[in-house]
Amino acid sequence: QMSAFAGNMLQVAGTGGKPLTVLSETAHRSLEPAQLAALERHNPLLPCAIPVIETSGGGSVRCMMAEIFLPPKGEGAP
C-alpha cells in the first residue's frame, strides 16, 4: 500500500465546506474493502487517475495540491 501511494491521501474541504478525501486510483485500488469502508465512514473518497504523475514524478495527489490554512478573506483578518 505504501508503494501504491496510499499514504498520500489528503482531506480537503469540498463544495459547501464538506470534507472529502482525495487519493489516486492507484491508492484506492490498494486498499482493502474494510479500509475503504473505515475511511468512507468519515467522508466521501475522491479517487483521481494520475498514472503519469505517479510513474514519472514519484509523487501522488498530495504532492499536486496546495494546503492553505489561512482564514477566508474577511474572517478573522486584522
Short mmCIF file of N, CA and C in Angstrom, two decimals, residues 1-9 26-28:
data_model
loop_
_atom_site.label_atom_id
_atom_site.label_comp_id
_atom_site.label_asym_id
_atom_site.label_seq_id
_atom_site.Cartn_x
_atom_site.Cartn_y
_atom_site.Cartn_z
N GLN A 1 0.83 -1.20 0.00
CA GLN A 1 0.00 0.00 0.00
C GLN A 1 0.87 1.25 0.00
N MET A 2 1.98 1.22 0.70
CA MET A 2 2.85 2.40 0.69
C MET A 2 3.38 2.68 -0.71
N SER A 3 3.77 1.64 -1.44
CA SER A 3 4.29 1.84 -2.79
C SER A 3 3.18 2.22 -3.78
N ALA A 4 1.94 2.06 -3.36
CA ALA A 4 0.79 2.44 -4.19
C ALA A 4 0.24 3.81 -3.78
N PHE A 5 1.01 4.56 -3.00
CA PHE A 5 0.68 5.93 -2.61
C PHE A 5 -0.53 6.05 -1.69
N ALA A 6 -0.84 5.00 -0.94
CA ALA A 6 -1.98 5.07 -0.02
C ALA A 6 -1.73 6.08 1.11
N GLY A 7 -0.48 6.39 1.38
CA GLY A 7 -0.17 7.38 2.41
C GLY A 7 -0.24 8.81 1.91
N ASN A 8 -0.55 9.00 0.64
CA ASN A 8 -0.58 10.34 0.06
C ASN A 8 -2.00 10.87 -0.14
N MET A 9 -2.92 10.44 0.70
CA MET A 9 -4.29 10.97 0.64
C MET A 9 -4.30 12.34 1.31
N THR A 26 -4.67 4.53 -7.95
CA THR A 26 -3.70 3.51 -7.54
C THR A 26 -3.83 3.24 -6.06
N ALA A 27 -3.89 4.30 -5.26
CA ALA A 27 -4.04 4.14 -3.81
C ALA A 27 -5.38 3.49 -3.48
N HIS A 28 -6.42 3.94 -4.15
CA HIS A 28 -7.76 3.40 -3.91
C HIS A 28 -7.80 1.89 -4.16
#
